[in-house]
């Protein structure tokens, strides 16, 4: 019998985790498609070992070093005997796999071939960010711009359905087939780095709106998000997480490579490169930049309305934007909200002096040869 390679999840482990997901659905509200899609996504891992999946996806998938094995953690007491059943949240935690050099949640990684082969259409618009860099904020601004400030049209469905995520089309609605059938222009979100965006977007010269956020605030926000995002690995302690963030051992990989990749690629395609801090400081100006990029002209009153509707307090209370409709088994907002603070400089409340020194040293080393500059406060 072949012993599984270190760090590669076995079929049995994946099957056990799938059962945990299914149990989470029992007794829940019927017809919750997001939950069902996530279960189906995890179920796909049980059909083959992850190493076999890696071959099928033309990528090398390994569980990322340092990621907690939450599916088995907590079952055994220190002396070897069984302890009480662990909390459901820990059991359901996802794992990271390496695909084309990129750490991805396993429920996304198993569908890598569909992601890479996605067919963009002429006129499509791609909203790209590193996670926790103002993605939902930008999506809402773009939605209001395209619908001429009509709030009711932007309340027709949750934001993740109105502007679907490329990486999650096999995990949640609208599914890949539905998106494929949509007429252009389609608005699509992605966290993929520039070099892994499906080539069809470049072949059709699709517009790209990229938003970058300073690394310290991104790491802070990502840590808090991963604490409640069951579809992501357990973040561990803040110090552990920061080390993984700096080394790129988190979902969607290195922040440094991501922001630099789009910065260096912005002159090779039709891209608008924005900064989170600039939008926060002067939303009217940045909304007008997005409008111009999309070829839209709107009255001043409408622009001011869009700025108001996408302010943090409004977004926080907007059920179609704040992910409150998302199942708690996937994003648990019982302890903190998806819309947490939305500030520039919140990193100062969690970074120790030593952590800030280490980050600054790492930043200088990795950002030394780029013209890309960030504000860490406004």
PDB file of C-alpha atoms in Angstrom, residues 114-217:
ATOM      1  CA  UNK A 114     -12.198  25.262 -15.734  1.00  0.00           C
ATOM      2  CA  UNK A 115     -10.735  28.470 -14.328  1.00  0.00           C
ATOM      3  CA  UNK A 116      -7.753  28.536 -16.686  1.00  0.00           C
ATOM      4  CA  UNK A 117      -9.941  27.723 -19.700  1.00  0.00           C
ATOM      5  CA  UNK A 118     -12.615  30.328 -18.965  1.00  0.00           C
ATOM      6  CA  UNK A 119     -13.721  32.065 -22.151  1.00  0.00           C
ATOM      7  CA  UNK A 120     -14.025  35.824 -21.872  1.00  0.00           C
ATOM      8  CA  UNK A 121     -16.119  37.734 -24.412  1.00  0.00           C
ATOM      9  CA  UNK A 122     -15.417  41.066 -26.124  1.00  0.00           C
ATOM     10  CA  UNK A 123     -16.691  43.827 -23.852  1.00  0.00           C
ATOM     11  CA  UNK A 124     -16.288  41.898 -20.593  1.00  0.00           C
ATOM     12  CA  UNK A 125     -14.945  43.833 -17.606  1.00  0.00           C
ATOM     13  CA  UNK A 126     -12.670  42.177 -15.040  1.00  0.00           C
ATOM     14  CA  UNK A 127     -12.484  43.540 -11.483  1.00  0.00           C
ATOM     15  CA  UNK A 128      -9.222  42.230 -10.047  1.00  0.00           C
ATOM     16  CA  UNK A 129      -7.775  42.570  -6.557  1.00  0.00           C
ATOM     17  CA  UNK A 130      -5.672  40.750  -4.040  1.00  0.00           C
ATOM     18  CA  UNK A 131      -8.083  39.529  -1.314  1.00  0.00           C
ATOM     19  CA  UNK A 132      -9.246  42.140   1.200  1.00  0.00           C
ATOM     20  CA  UNK A 133      -8.235  45.113  -0.915  1.00  0.00           C
ATOM     21  CA  UNK A 134     -11.624  46.753  -1.475  1.00  0.00           C
ATOM     22  CA  UNK A 135     -13.089  44.181  -3.842  1.00  0.00           C
ATOM     23  CA  UNK A 136     -16.727  44.374  -2.722  1.00  0.00           C
ATOM     24  CA  UNK A 137     -16.465  48.151  -2.435  1.00  0.00           C
ATOM     25  CA  UNK A 138     -15.292  48.404  -6.041  1.00  0.00           C
ATOM     26  CA  UNK A 139     -17.946  45.961  -7.240  1.00  0.00           C
ATOM     27  CA  UNK A 140     -20.694  48.125  -5.748  1.00  0.00           C
ATOM     28  CA  UNK A 141     -19.266  51.301  -7.276  1.00  0.00           C
ATOM     29  CA  UNK A 142     -19.081  49.659 -10.695  1.00  0.00           C
ATOM     30  CA  UNK A 143     -22.620  48.277 -10.345  1.00  0.00           C
ATOM     31  CA  UNK A 144     -24.052  51.687  -9.468  1.00  0.00           C
ATOM     32  CA  UNK A 145     -22.143  53.326 -12.312  1.00  0.00           C
ATOM     33  CA  UNK A 146     -23.318  50.823 -14.915  1.00  0.00           C
ATOM     34  CA  UNK A 147     -26.929  51.196 -13.689  1.00  0.00           C
ATOM     35  CA  UNK A 148     -26.775  55.010 -13.586  1.00  0.00           C
ATOM     36  CA  UNK A 149     -27.061  55.172  -9.803  1.00  0.00           C
ATOM     37  CA  UNK A 150     -30.219  53.041  -9.659  1.00  0.00           C
ATOM     38  CA  UNK A 151     -30.030  51.542  -6.171  1.00  0.00           C
ATOM     39  CA  UNK A 152     -32.994  49.209  -6.697  1.00  0.00           C
ATOM     40  CA  UNK A 153     -31.285  47.482  -9.608  1.00  0.00           C
ATOM     41  CA  UNK A 154     -28.248  46.944  -7.416  1.00  0.00           C
ATOM     42  CA  UNK A 155     -30.483  45.404  -4.746  1.00  0.00           C
ATOM     43  CA  UNK A 156     -31.786  42.680  -7.060  1.00  0.00           C
ATOM     44  CA  UNK A 157     -29.326  40.066  -5.745  1.00  0.00           C
ATOM     45  CA  UNK A 158     -26.236  39.717  -3.526  1.00  0.00           C
ATOM     46  CA  UNK A 159     -23.074  41.214  -4.973  1.00  0.00           C
ATOM     47  CA  UNK A 160     -21.457  37.798  -5.402  1.00  0.00           C
ATOM     48  CA  UNK A 161     -24.273  36.872  -7.796  1.00  0.00           C
ATOM     49  CA  UNK A 162     -24.373  40.183  -9.672  1.00  0.00           C
ATOM     50  CA  UNK A 163     -20.620  40.132 -10.289  1.00  0.00           C
ATOM     51  CA  UNK A 164     -19.554  36.481 -10.016  1.00  0.00           C
ATOM     52  CA  UNK A 165     -16.097  35.405  -8.925  1.00  0.00           C
ATOM     53  CA  UNK A 166     -14.149  33.574 -11.626  1.00  0.00           C
ATOM     54  CA  UNK A 167     -12.552  31.164  -9.161  1.00  0.00           C
ATOM     55  CA  UNK A 168     -15.844  30.217  -7.469  1.00  0.00           C
ATOM     56  CA  UNK A 169     -18.123  29.522 -10.434  1.00  0.00           C
ATOM     57  CA  UNK A 170     -18.010  25.798  -9.674  1.00  0.00           C
ATOM     58  CA  UNK A 171     -18.704  26.409  -5.989  1.00  0.00           C
ATOM     59  CA  UNK A 172     -21.597  28.887  -5.878  1.00  0.00           C
ATOM     60  CA  UNK A 173     -24.201  30.542  -8.094  1.00  0.00           C
ATOM     61  CA  UNK A 174     -24.221  31.724 -10.768  1.00  0.00           C
ATOM     62  CA  UNK A 175     -22.524  28.592 -12.084  1.00  0.00           C
ATOM     63  CA  UNK A 176     -20.114  28.432 -14.999  1.00  0.00           C
ATOM     64  CA  UNK A 177     -22.772  27.426 -17.520  1.00  0.00           C
ATOM     65  CA  UNK A 178     -25.004  30.342 -16.502  1.00  0.00           C
ATOM     66  CA  UNK A 179     -22.133  32.815 -16.749  1.00  0.00           C
ATOM     67  CA  UNK A 180     -21.120  31.399 -20.136  1.00  0.00           C
ATOM     68  CA  UNK A 181     -24.653  32.040 -21.402  1.00  0.00           C
ATOM     69  CA  UNK A 182     -24.729  35.660 -20.206  1.00  0.00           C
ATOM     70  CA  UNK A 183     -24.445  38.296 -22.934  1.00  0.00           C
ATOM     71  CA  UNK A 184     -21.509  40.680 -22.897  1.00  0.00           C
ATOM     72  CA  UNK A 185     -20.614  42.948 -21.253  1.00  0.00           C
ATOM     73  CA  UNK A 186     -20.245  40.657 -18.258  1.00  0.00           C
ATOM     74  CA  UNK A 187     -18.665  41.978 -15.071  1.00  0.00           C
ATOM     75  CA  UNK A 188     -16.464  39.378 -13.403  1.00  0.00           C
ATOM     76  CA  UNK A 189     -14.353  39.436 -10.246  1.00  0.00           C
ATOM     77  CA  UNK A 190     -11.049  37.656  -9.696  1.00  0.00           C
ATOM     78  CA  UNK A 191      -8.233  37.407  -7.169  1.00  0.00           C
ATOM     79  CA  UNK A 192      -5.933  35.675  -9.654  1.00  0.00           C
ATOM     80  CA  UNK A 193      -2.478  37.204 -10.182  1.00  0.00           C
ATOM     81  CA  UNK A 194      -1.860  38.890 -13.526  1.00  0.00           C
ATOM     82  CA  UNK A 195       0.121  35.988 -14.985  1.00  0.00           C
ATOM     83  CA  UNK A 196      -2.671  33.474 -14.297  1.00  0.00           C
ATOM     84  CA  UNK A 197      -5.635  35.440 -15.666  1.00  0.00           C
ATOM     85  CA  UNK A 198      -7.185  33.345 -18.487  1.00  0.00           C
ATOM     86  CA  UNK A 199      -5.651  34.372 -21.808  1.00  0.00           C
ATOM     87  CA  UNK A 200      -9.076  35.005 -23.359  1.00  0.00           C
ATOM     88  CA  UNK A 201      -9.327  38.270 -21.398  1.00  0.00           C
ATOM     89  CA  UNK A 202      -6.198  39.557 -23.128  1.00  0.00           C
ATOM     90  CA  UNK A 203      -7.165  38.147 -26.519  1.00  0.00           C
ATOM     91  CA  UNK A 204     -10.412  40.147 -26.423  1.00  0.00           C
ATOM     92  CA  UNK A 205      -8.734  43.241 -24.938  1.00  0.00           C
ATOM     93  CA  UNK A 206     -11.150  43.238 -21.996  1.00  0.00           C
ATOM     94  CA  UNK A 207     -11.102  46.161 -19.604  1.00  0.00           C
ATOM     95  CA  UNK A 208      -9.536  45.478 -16.203  1.00  0.00           C
ATOM     96  CA  UNK A 209     -10.121  47.490 -13.033  1.00  0.00           C
ATOM     97  CA  UNK A 210      -7.444  46.659 -10.466  1.00  0.00           C
ATOM     98  CA  UNK A 211      -7.458  47.901  -6.876  1.00  0.00           C
ATOM     99  CA  UNK A 212      -4.364  47.675  -4.675  1.00  0.00           C
ATOM    100  CA  UNK A 213      -4.198  48.241  -0.917  1.00  0.00           C
ATOM    101  CA  UNK A 214      -1.140  48.753   1.254  1.00  0.00           C
ATOM    102  CA  UNK A 215       0.304  45.489   2.512  1.00  0.00           C
ATOM    103  CA  UNK A 216      -0.009  46.125   6.234  1.00  0.00           C
ATOM    104  CA  UNK A 217      -3.736  46.849   6.107  1.00  0.00           C
TER     105      UNK A 217
END
